[in-house]
Amino acid sequence: MKIKDIFAKPIDRNIKGVITIGDEQDANVKQELEEYVVTHELQKHFHDFFKAYVASINHDTSEMGVWISGFFGSGKSHFLKILAYMLENRNVAGKPAIDYFLDDNKIRSQGTVDAIQLATSVHNEMILFNIDSKAKNGSKSQKDAILNVFWQVFNEKIGLIGVDFWIADMERNLINDDKYEAFQAKFQELDDKGRTWQKARNGFAFFKNTIKEALVAVGEMTEENADGFIEQLKTEYPLSVEDFAQRVNEYIEQQADPDYHLVFLVDEIGQYIGDSQQRMLNLQSVVEDLGTYTHGKAWVIVTSQQAIDQVTDHINGQDFSKIQGRFNTRIAMSSANVDEVINKRLLVKTPESERALMQTYSDDQHAINNLMTFESDITRDHYQSAESFADVYPFVPYQYNLLQDTLTAIRENGSDGKHLANGERSMLAVFQESAQRIENEDVRALVPFSIFFQGLDQFLGERKISCVNA
């Protein structure tokens, strides 16, 4: 029997193991929801999150932050996306998102189920983004770097331009004065090529005269004021955390549902902050003012490789107790969660194969574990039982933690490590590719760790290693 024949599902099937923020097409979302494994650890995480979230329904709260931490490949970005799908409860392939969890009994606690249903009974809107990818070039060095990105994604969410805040304010004023449609029609009429405003606005610097003429024509500004506005576009926009929080609150209060919630879901905030005291202070101010002005109806959920106290401990000279108080809900993704996901999504065996593998271990357990005995002082996890051998085969227990360490090192030191941070590789994807490379071997073969590097070769840059199957 060959290795590929022992699995309950084909090892080469398409698995949504690479999760990219922004890839929200219905077919992809449906597969993510259907295949998402709610592990023992995630049962608790869902309970903790929704318990905190429902406390803000019909009640004011200042604890409207969630900090999700875990090593690279731990599934924190995937968990963030799943929370977005569940809160939004969008209709996916004719079925509400939460029903993919409730109908399949993925959530075992009735208390958690009740909290999920209450959380989705109100209108929740999501703004989901990777902050490093969304940040404008050069904005990371600004003192208001975090606020800059929050302003940008909020403006885009409500239909305004994201690349320039002066133009976004112009659009906002036109909407409030009920002249936005007239402005767009006049802009297209005046443009020499008949371009629509929506298509032209990101290149607004090339259309200043047309913008000015359209503003005057629809009665939004006098010619003198329009000249002043065009001149103002050359100046730096005065970013204000308080103005941002007030604008968000105004938008919330305009919604029909009195318990409407707006949720900012920010991937890789810890990496973006780094060791910058200024960026951490900026995040603290944003979260604090959102909590104050919206009374808990604007939530901020972030992911980070490090727990919040570890991030703040690395930044000297400032008391960050306030931000830790805002992020009162803290979720830590552990290695056990990843191991369980890989085993359940990828490595499930047929009943016959599982029995055969267990018998193989019972017959040869000493010889098998001797293969993992190293001469140095380093100790690695062995198979603990026949059941664990059948669950993990054709991999070795220590390879889970060792690959985590490798991925983290590549991300931190490799020339192309940023691509890893953007989710182009995951633990699940690398395990799948490695299993495929020996799928035609006879059962009793094990995956050598060197094979993992073939799946990571493109991300090693100048540090590429020649891999040998040994």
Short mmCIF file of C-alpha atoms in Angstrom, two decimals:
data_model
loop_
_atom_site.label_atom_id
_atom_site.label_comp_id
_atom_site.label_asym_id
_atom_site.label_seq_id
_atom_site.Cartn_x
_atom_site.Cartn_y
_atom_site.Cartn_z
CA MET A 1 0.00 0.00 0.00
CA LYS A 2 1.20 3.49 -0.85
CA ILE A 3 1.00 6.45 1.52
CA LYS A 4 -1.55 8.29 -0.64
CA ASP A 5 -3.98 5.36 -0.16
CA ILE A 6 -4.21 5.62 3.62
CA PHE A 7 -5.99 8.98 3.81
CA ALA A 8 -9.74 9.37 4.16
CA LYS A 9 -9.60 12.28 1.64
CA PRO A 10 -7.17 12.78 -1.26
CA ILE A 11 -3.95 14.36 -0.02
CA ASP A 12 -3.73 16.57 -3.13
CA ARG A 13 -7.18 18.15 -2.78
CA ASN A 14 -7.56 21.92 -2.67
CA ILE A 15 -7.42 22.98 0.97
CA LYS A 16 -7.94 26.55 2.09
CA GLY A 17 -4.78 26.49 4.11
CA VAL A 18 -3.44 29.79 2.77
CA ILE A 19 -5.61 32.55 4.19
CA THR A 20 -5.23 35.97 2.63
CA ILE A 21 -7.04 39.03 3.91
CA GLY A 22 -9.01 40.38 0.97
CA ASP A 23 -9.82 37.00 -0.60
CA GLU A 24 -13.53 36.99 0.26
CA GLN A 25 -15.18 35.51 -2.83
CA ASP A 26 -18.20 33.41 -1.95
CA ALA A 27 -16.76 30.10 -3.16
CA ASN A 28 -13.65 30.60 -1.03
CA VAL A 29 -15.65 31.73 2.00
CA LYS A 30 -17.96 28.72 1.74
CA GLN A 31 -15.03 26.31 1.72
CA GLU A 32 -13.38 28.11 4.65
CA LEU A 33 -16.57 27.92 6.72
CA GLU A 34 -17.24 24.28 5.86
CA GLU A 35 -13.70 23.10 6.58
CA TYR A 36 -12.90 25.26 9.60
CA VAL A 37 -11.96 23.00 12.49
CA VAL A 38 -13.13 24.20 15.90
CA THR A 39 -10.51 22.56 18.07
CA HIS A 40 -10.75 22.03 21.83
CA GLU A 41 -8.78 25.25 22.31
CA LEU A 42 -10.95 27.23 19.90
CA GLN A 43 -14.10 26.21 21.78
CA LYS A 44 -12.81 28.31 24.68
CA HIS A 45 -11.67 31.18 22.44
CA PHE A 46 -15.10 31.48 20.80
CA HIS A 47 -16.72 31.41 24.25
CA ASP A 48 -14.44 34.15 25.61
CA PHE A 49 -14.85 36.38 22.56
CA PHE A 50 -18.62 36.23 22.22
CA LYS A 51 -19.16 36.53 25.97
CA ALA A 52 -17.24 39.82 25.87
CA TYR A 53 -18.90 41.01 22.66
CA VAL A 54 -22.50 40.51 23.79
CA ALA A 55 -21.71 42.53 26.93
CA SER A 56 -21.63 45.58 24.62
CA ILE A 57 -25.13 44.95 23.25
CA ASN A 58 -27.64 47.23 25.00
CA HIS A 59 -24.83 48.27 27.37
CA ASP A 60 -22.04 50.83 27.34
CA THR A 61 -18.51 49.45 27.70
CA SER A 62 -14.96 50.69 27.44
CA GLU A 63 -13.59 47.15 27.01
CA MET A 64 -14.04 46.93 23.27
CA GLY A 65 -10.64 45.55 22.26
CA VAL A 66 -9.53 41.98 21.51
CA TRP A 67 -5.85 41.01 21.25
CA ILE A 68 -5.24 37.70 19.42
CA SER A 69 -1.68 36.42 19.75
CA GLY A 70 0.22 33.43 18.43
CA PHE A 71 3.37 32.44 16.56
CA PHE A 72 3.45 32.63 12.78
CA GLY A 73 1.29 29.84 11.34
CA SER A 74 -0.79 29.47 14.51
CA GLY A 75 -4.04 30.30 12.71
CA LYS A 76 -4.65 33.72 14.27
CA SER A 77 -5.28 35.44 10.91
CA HIS A 78 -7.69 32.68 9.93
CA PHE A 79 -9.47 33.00 13.29
CA LEU A 80 -9.75 36.77 12.69
CA LYS A 81 -11.43 36.17 9.33
CA ILE A 82 -13.81 33.61 10.79
CA LEU A 83 -14.86 36.08 13.49
CA ALA A 84 -15.57 38.63 10.74
CA TYR A 85 -17.72 36.15 8.81
CA MET A 86 -19.63 35.13 11.92
CA LEU A 87 -20.28 38.67 13.21
CA GLU A 88 -21.34 39.91 9.80
CA ASN A 89 -23.33 36.68 9.34
CA ARG A 90 -23.29 37.22 5.61
CA ASN A 91 -25.26 34.90 3.37
CA VAL A 92 -22.79 32.48 1.82
CA ALA A 93 -24.11 30.13 -0.89
CA GLY A 94 -27.65 30.58 0.40
CA LYS A 95 -26.78 29.96 4.04
CA PRO A 96 -26.02 32.38 6.91
CA ALA A 97 -22.38 32.15 7.99
CA ILE A 98 -23.11 31.10 11.58
CA ASP A 99 -25.24 28.19 10.37
CA TYR A 100 -22.09 26.53 9.03
CA PHE A 101 -21.07 26.26 12.69
CA LEU A 102 -24.44 25.65 14.32
CA ASP A 103 -25.82 23.09 11.84
CA ASP A 104 -22.64 21.01 12.03
CA ASN A 105 -22.44 21.29 15.84
CA LYS A 106 -18.95 22.75 15.63
CA ILE A 107 -19.66 24.81 18.76
CA ARG A 108 -20.40 22.42 21.61
CA SER A 109 -21.31 24.84 24.41
CA GLN A 110 -24.94 25.99 24.42
CA GLY A 111 -23.88 29.13 26.27
CA THR A 112 -21.50 30.01 23.43
CA VAL A 113 -24.20 29.26 20.85
CA ASP A 114 -26.61 31.59 22.66
CA ALA A 115 -23.97 34.33 22.74
CA ILE A 116 -23.25 33.92 19.00
CA GLN A 117 -26.94 34.18 18.16
CA LEU A 118 -27.33 37.30 20.30
CA ALA A 119 -24.20 38.90 18.79
CA THR A 120 -25.49 38.36 15.26
CA SER A 121 -29.00 39.60 16.07
CA VAL A 122 -27.72 43.19 15.73
CA HIS A 123 -26.28 44.84 12.62
CA ASN A 124 -22.50 44.36 12.65
CA GLU A 125 -20.28 45.85 9.94
CA MET A 126 -16.72 44.66 9.42
CA ILE A 127 -13.56 46.47 8.31
CA LEU A 128 -10.97 43.71 7.87
CA PHE A 129 -7.42 44.53 6.75
CA ASN A 130 -3.72 43.73 7.07
CA ILE A 131 -2.28 46.96 8.44
CA ASP A 132 1.17 46.63 6.88
CA SER A 133 -0.29 46.01 3.43
CA LYS A 134 -2.83 48.83 3.79
CA ALA A 135 -0.46 51.50 5.08
CA LYS A 136 0.59 54.16 2.60
CA ASN A 137 4.22 54.26 1.54
CA GLY A 138 6.22 56.15 4.12
CA SER A 139 3.34 56.46 6.57
CA LYS A 140 4.94 54.05 9.03
CA SER A 141 7.45 56.74 10.02
CA GLN A 142 4.71 59.26 10.84
CA LYS A 143 3.74 59.90 14.45
CA ASP A 144 0.10 59.11 13.58
CA ALA A 145 0.88 55.99 11.52
CA ILE A 146 -1.84 53.83 13.11
CA LEU A 147 -4.46 56.58 12.94
CA ASN A 148 -3.58 57.19 9.30
CA VAL A 149 -4.48 53.63 8.35
CA PHE A 150 -7.67 53.62 10.47
CA TRP A 151 -8.82 56.85 8.76
CA GLN A 152 -8.04 55.36 5.36
CA VAL A 153 -9.95 52.10 5.81
CA PHE A 154 -12.90 53.87 7.47
CA ASN A 155 -13.22 56.34 4.59
CA GLU A 156 -13.05 53.48 2.07
CA LYS A 157 -15.69 51.53 4.00
CA ILE A 158 -18.22 54.36 3.73
CA GLY A 159 -17.51 54.91 0.04
CA LEU A 160 -15.05 57.81 0.24
CA ILE A 161 -11.59 58.02 -1.29
CA GLY A 162 -8.86 56.45 0.85
CA VAL A 163 -5.69 57.91 -0.64
CA ASP A 164 -6.28 61.55 0.39
CA PHE A 165 -8.14 62.89 3.42
CA TRP A 166 -8.75 66.39 1.98
CA ILE A 167 -10.61 64.86 -0.98
CA ALA A 168 -12.46 62.51 1.37
CA ASP A 169 -13.65 65.54 3.37
CA MET A 170 -14.79 67.17 0.14
CA GLU A 171 -16.82 64.07 -0.73
CA ARG A 172 -18.24 63.92 2.80
CA ASN A 173 -19.37 67.56 2.60
CA LEU A 174 -20.93 67.01 -0.83
CA ILE A 175 -22.88 64.04 0.56
CA ASN A 176 -24.06 66.03 3.58
CA ASP A 177 -25.16 68.88 1.27
CA ASP A 178 -26.93 66.40 -1.05
CA LYS A 179 -24.73 67.49 -3.96
CA TYR A 180 -22.48 64.47 -4.44
CA GLU A 181 -24.40 63.00 -7.37
CA ALA A 182 -24.59 66.39 -9.08
CA PHE A 183 -20.83 66.86 -8.56
CA GLN A 184 -20.06 63.45 -10.10
CA ALA A 185 -22.25 64.16 -13.11
CA LYS A 186 -20.68 67.60 -13.63
CA PHE A 187 -17.13 66.21 -13.23
CA GLN A 188 -17.78 63.61 -15.95
CA GLU A 189 -19.32 66.26 -18.18
CA LEU A 190 -16.33 68.59 -17.79
CA ASP A 191 -13.65 65.93 -18.17
CA ASP A 192 -12.23 65.91 -21.70
CA LYS A 193 -12.42 62.11 -21.88
CA GLY A 194 -15.70 61.71 -20.00
CA ARG A 195 -14.13 59.82 -17.11
CA THR A 196 -16.33 59.10 -14.10
CA TRP A 197 -15.36 60.55 -10.73
CA GLN A 198 -15.03 57.06 -9.24
CA LYS A 199 -12.45 56.08 -11.84
CA ALA A 200 -10.57 59.38 -11.81
CA ARG A 201 -10.49 60.31 -8.13
CA ASN A 202 -7.40 58.32 -7.11
CA GLY A 203 -5.48 60.47 -9.58
CA PHE A 204 -7.11 63.65 -8.32
CA ALA A 205 -3.86 65.63 -8.62
CA PHE A 206 -4.24 65.52 -12.41
CA PHE A 207 -7.83 66.83 -12.30
CA LYS A 208 -7.61 69.83 -9.98
CA ASN A 209 -9.11 72.30 -12.45
CA THR A 210 -11.95 69.93 -13.29
CA ILE A 211 -12.65 69.39 -9.56
CA LYS A 212 -12.66 73.14 -8.97
CA GLU A 213 -15.03 73.84 -11.89
CA ALA A 214 -17.39 71.05 -10.79
CA LEU A 215 -17.49 72.32 -7.18
CA VAL A 216 -18.39 75.83 -8.37
CA ALA A 217 -20.90 74.58 -10.95
CA VAL A 218 -22.96 72.61 -8.41
CA GLY A 219 -22.91 75.46 -5.91
CA GLU A 220 -20.80 73.73 -3.31
CA MET A 221 -18.18 76.52 -3.25
CA THR A 222 -17.60 79.97 -4.62
CA GLU A 223 -14.76 80.28 -7.10
CA GLU A 224 -12.60 81.94 -4.47
CA ASN A 225 -13.25 79.17 -1.94
CA ALA A 226 -12.65 76.52 -4.59
CA ASP A 227 -9.27 78.11 -5.35
CA GLY A 228 -8.45 77.98 -1.65
CA PHE A 229 -9.49 74.32 -1.45
CA ILE A 230 -7.31 73.33 -4.41
CA GLU A 231 -4.38 75.16 -2.83
CA GLN A 232 -5.05 73.36 0.46
CA LEU A 233 -4.50 69.99 -1.23
CA LYS A 234 -0.77 70.75 -1.18
CA THR A 235 -0.70 70.94 2.62
CA GLU A 236 -0.50 68.15 5.19
CA TYR A 237 -3.85 67.00 6.54
CA PRO A 238 -4.20 67.69 10.30
CA LEU A 239 -4.84 64.20 11.65
CA SER A 240 -6.74 64.07 14.94
CA VAL A 241 -7.66 60.99 16.94
CA GLU A 242 -10.60 62.85 18.48
CA ASP A 243 -11.95 63.92 15.06
CA PHE A 244 -11.65 60.33 13.84
CA ALA A 245 -13.54 58.91 16.83
CA GLN A 246 -16.25 61.56 16.46
CA ARG A 247 -16.67 60.78 12.75
CA VAL A 248 -16.95 57.07 13.49
CA ASN A 249 -19.55 57.78 16.17
CA GLU A 250 -21.53 60.03 13.80
CA TYR A 251 -21.61 57.19 11.28
CA ILE A 252 -22.75 54.72 13.95
CA GLU A 253 -25.55 57.04 15.09
CA GLN A 254 -26.82 57.35 11.51
CA GLN A 255 -27.59 53.62 11.31
CA ALA A 256 -31.15 52.35 11.61
CA ASP A 257 -30.28 49.69 14.21
CA PRO A 258 -29.79 51.47 17.57
CA ASP A 259 -27.37 48.68 18.55
CA TYR A 260 -25.34 48.81 15.34
CA HIS A 261 -21.66 47.85 15.83
CA LEU A 262 -18.65 48.70 13.65
CA VAL A 263 -15.68 46.36 14.00
CA PHE A 264 -12.10 47.06 12.92
CA LEU A 265 -10.26 43.75 12.44
CA VAL A 266 -6.54 44.45 12.09
CA ASP A 267 -4.11 41.71 11.08
CA GLU A 268 -0.44 41.82 12.18
CA ILE A 269 -0.64 44.90 14.42
CA GLY A 270 2.26 43.65 16.54
CA GLN A 271 4.60 43.40 13.55
CA TYR A 272 3.57 46.90 12.42
CA ILE A 273 4.19 48.42 15.86
CA GLY A 274 7.53 46.67 16.32
CA ASP A 275 9.47 48.42 19.07
CA SER A 276 8.02 51.85 18.30
CA GLN A 277 6.77 53.68 21.37
CA GLN A 278 5.07 56.24 19.11
CA ARG A 279 3.02 53.69 17.19
CA MET A 280 1.93 51.97 20.39
CA LEU A 281 0.88 55.32 21.86
CA ASN A 282 -1.00 56.03 18.65
CA LEU A 283 -2.87 52.73 18.88
CA GLN A 284 -3.65 53.44 22.53
CA SER A 285 -5.13 56.84 21.64
CA VAL A 286 -7.22 55.44 18.79
CA VAL A 287 -8.70 52.62 20.89
CA GLU A 288 -9.24 54.87 23.90
CA ASP A 289 -11.12 57.57 21.95
CA LEU A 290 -13.19 55.03 20.02
CA GLY A 291 -14.24 53.52 23.33
CA THR A 292 -15.06 56.92 24.82
CA TYR A 293 -17.04 58.36 21.91
CA THR A 294 -18.85 55.22 20.70
CA HIS A 295 -19.49 53.72 24.17
CA GLY A 296 -18.34 50.31 22.98
CA LYS A 297 -20.14 50.18 19.63
CA ALA A 298 -16.86 50.41 17.73
CA TRP A 299 -14.65 47.39 18.39
CA VAL A 300 -10.98 46.84 17.58
CA ILE A 301 -9.77 43.25 17.14
CA VAL A 302 -6.09 42.77 16.34
CA THR A 303 -3.58 39.97 15.79
CA SER A 304 0.02 39.89 16.90
CA GLN A 305 2.76 37.32 17.24
CA GLN A 306 3.28 38.48 20.80
CA ALA A 307 0.85 38.93 23.67
CA ILE A 308 0.07 42.57 24.44
CA ASP A 309 2.11 42.62 27.66
CA GLN A 310 5.12 41.23 25.78
CA VAL A 311 4.81 43.96 23.13
CA THR A 312 4.54 46.73 25.70
CA ASP A 313 7.36 45.29 27.80
CA HIS A 314 9.70 45.72 24.82
CA ILE A 315 8.94 49.44 24.69
CA ASN A 316 10.65 51.39 27.44
CA GLY A 317 9.76 54.68 29.08
CA GLN A 318 5.98 54.58 28.93
CA ASP A 319 3.11 53.20 31.00
CA PHE A 320 0.83 51.21 28.68
CA SER A 321 -1.64 50.07 31.33
CA LYS A 322 -4.44 52.02 29.61
CA ILE A 323 -4.19 50.10 26.37
CA GLN A 324 -3.98 46.80 28.22
CA GLY A 325 -7.23 47.74 29.94
CA ARG A 326 -8.91 48.43 26.60
CA PHE A 327 -7.77 45.06 25.21
CA ASN A 328 -9.33 43.20 28.08
CA THR A 329 -10.18 40.16 25.94
CA ARG A 330 -6.97 38.30 25.10
CA ILE A 331 -6.81 35.16 23.03
CA ALA A 332 -3.59 33.14 22.75
CA MET A 333 -3.31 30.58 19.96
CA SER A 334 -1.06 27.68 20.98
CA SER A 335 0.87 25.03 19.09
CA ALA A 336 -1.62 22.39 20.22
CA ASN A 337 -4.31 24.16 18.21
CA VAL A 338 -2.26 23.97 15.00
CA ASP A 339 -1.40 20.31 15.55
CA GLU A 340 -5.07 19.42 15.94
CA VAL A 341 -6.09 21.38 12.83
CA ILE A 342 -3.45 19.66 10.68
CA ASN A 343 -4.40 16.23 11.96
CA LYS A 344 -8.15 16.73 11.46
CA ARG A 345 -8.08 18.56 8.13
CA LEU A 346 -5.25 16.76 6.39
CA LEU A 347 -4.19 13.53 8.05
CA VAL A 348 -7.44 11.67 8.80
CA LYS A 349 -6.98 8.03 7.79
CA THR A 350 -9.42 5.40 6.58
CA PRO A 351 -10.52 3.04 9.39
CA GLU A 352 -8.57 0.16 7.84
CA SER A 353 -5.40 2.24 7.50
CA GLU A 354 -5.70 3.54 11.05
CA ARG A 355 -5.89 -0.01 12.42
CA ALA A 356 -2.93 -1.09 10.27
CA LEU A 357 -0.80 1.85 11.39
CA MET A 358 -1.59 1.19 15.04
CA GLN A 359 -0.55 -2.44 14.59
CA THR A 360 2.68 -1.35 12.89
CA TYR A 361 3.53 0.85 15.87
CA SER A 362 2.69 -1.88 18.37
CA ASP A 363 5.01 -4.25 16.52
CA ASP A 364 7.92 -1.84 15.96
CA GLN A 365 7.55 1.02 18.45
CA HIS A 366 11.09 0.78 19.81
CA ALA A 367 12.67 0.81 16.35
CA ILE A 368 10.42 3.70 15.29
CA ASN A 369 11.24 5.86 18.29
CA ASN A 370 14.94 5.05 18.03
CA LEU A 371 14.90 6.91 14.72
CA MET A 372 14.16 10.07 16.71
CA THR A 373 16.86 9.65 19.33
CA PHE A 374 19.60 12.23 18.85
CA GLU A 375 23.16 12.04 20.16
CA SER A 376 23.14 15.62 21.45
CA ASP A 377 21.32 16.93 24.51
CA ILE A 378 18.42 18.04 22.31
CA THR A 379 15.26 16.05 22.92
CA ARG A 380 12.38 15.98 20.46
CA ASP A 381 8.82 14.76 20.88
CA HIS A 382 8.32 11.07 20.14
CA TYR A 383 5.15 9.16 19.39
CA GLN A 384 3.34 8.62 22.69
CA SER A 385 1.09 5.75 21.64
CA ALA A 386 -0.18 3.71 18.73
CA GLU A 387 -3.07 6.15 18.40
CA SER A 388 -0.75 9.18 18.15
CA PHE A 389 1.36 7.33 15.56
CA ALA A 390 -1.74 6.72 13.42
CA ASP A 391 -2.88 10.32 13.84
CA VAL A 392 0.42 11.96 12.89
CA TYR A 393 1.77 9.52 10.27
CA PRO A 394 3.62 10.04 7.90
CA PHE A 395 5.02 12.90 9.99
CA VAL A 396 6.99 12.87 13.23
CA PRO A 397 5.70 14.69 16.35
CA TYR A 398 8.70 17.01 16.75
CA GLN A 399 8.29 18.31 13.19
CA TYR A 400 5.30 20.46 14.19
CA ASN A 401 7.27 22.61 16.64
CA LEU A 402 10.42 22.56 14.53
CA LEU A 403 8.55 23.87 11.48
CA GLN A 404 7.00 26.62 13.62
CA ASP A 405 10.48 27.71 14.66
CA THR A 406 11.69 27.57 11.05
CA LEU A 407 8.81 29.64 9.70
CA THR A 408 9.32 32.25 12.41
CA ALA A 409 13.05 32.45 11.67
CA ILE A 410 12.45 32.86 7.93
CA ARG A 411 9.87 35.56 8.55
CA GLU A 412 12.17 37.49 10.88
CA ASN A 413 15.44 37.05 8.98
CA GLY A 414 14.73 36.00 5.42
CA SER A 415 14.88 38.54 2.60
CA ASP A 416 11.37 37.57 1.55
CA GLY A 417 10.00 36.98 5.03
CA LYS A 418 7.28 39.60 4.53
CA HIS A 419 5.56 37.30 2.02
CA LEU A 420 5.21 34.72 4.77
CA ALA A 421 3.65 37.34 7.03
CA ASN A 422 1.09 38.05 4.32
CA GLY A 423 -0.12 34.46 4.57
CA GLU A 424 1.27 33.02 1.34
CA ARG A 425 2.43 29.98 3.26
CA SER A 426 0.99 28.28 6.30
CA MET A 427 1.72 25.28 8.44
CA LEU A 428 -1.14 23.40 6.82
CA ALA A 429 0.02 24.17 3.28
CA VAL A 430 3.61 23.10 3.96
CA PHE A 431 2.50 19.85 5.61
CA GLN A 432 0.23 19.09 2.66
CA GLU A 433 2.97 19.71 0.09
CA SER A 434 5.45 17.62 2.06
CA ALA A 435 3.04 14.67 2.28
CA GLN A 436 2.41 14.89 -1.46
CA ARG A 437 6.13 14.57 -2.15
CA ILE A 438 6.26 11.07 -0.65
CA GLU A 439 2.69 9.97 -1.42
CA ASN A 440 3.89 7.22 -3.79
CA GLU A 441 6.24 5.69 -1.21
CA ASP A 442 5.23 2.46 0.50
CA VAL A 443 3.67 2.75 3.93
CA ARG A 444 6.39 2.66 6.64
CA ALA A 445 8.22 5.63 5.07
CA LEU A 446 8.37 8.84 7.12
CA VAL A 447 8.63 12.44 5.92
CA PRO A 448 12.19 13.72 6.49
CA PHE A 449 12.39 17.31 7.71
CA SER A 450 14.49 18.29 4.68
CA ILE A 451 11.40 17.94 2.48
CA PHE A 452 9.73 20.86 4.27
CA PHE A 453 12.34 23.21 2.81
CA GLN A 454 11.27 22.41 -0.73
CA GLY A 455 7.95 24.10 0.02
CA LEU A 456 9.74 27.10 1.54
CA ASP A 457 12.58 27.38 -0.98
CA GLN A 458 11.12 30.39 -2.81
CA PHE A 459 10.98 32.37 0.45
CA LEU A 460 14.57 31.78 1.54
CA GLY A 461 16.03 34.40 -0.81
CA GLU A 462 19.82 34.34 -0.84
CA ARG A 463 19.76 31.89 2.04
CA LYS A 464 18.34 29.10 -0.16
CA ILE A 465 19.28 25.60 0.87
CA SER A 466 19.73 22.60 -1.38
CA CYS A 467 17.33 19.99 0.02
CA VAL A 468 18.14 16.31 -0.08
CA ASN A 469 15.51 13.64 0.63
CA ALA A 470 17.32 11.66 3.25
#
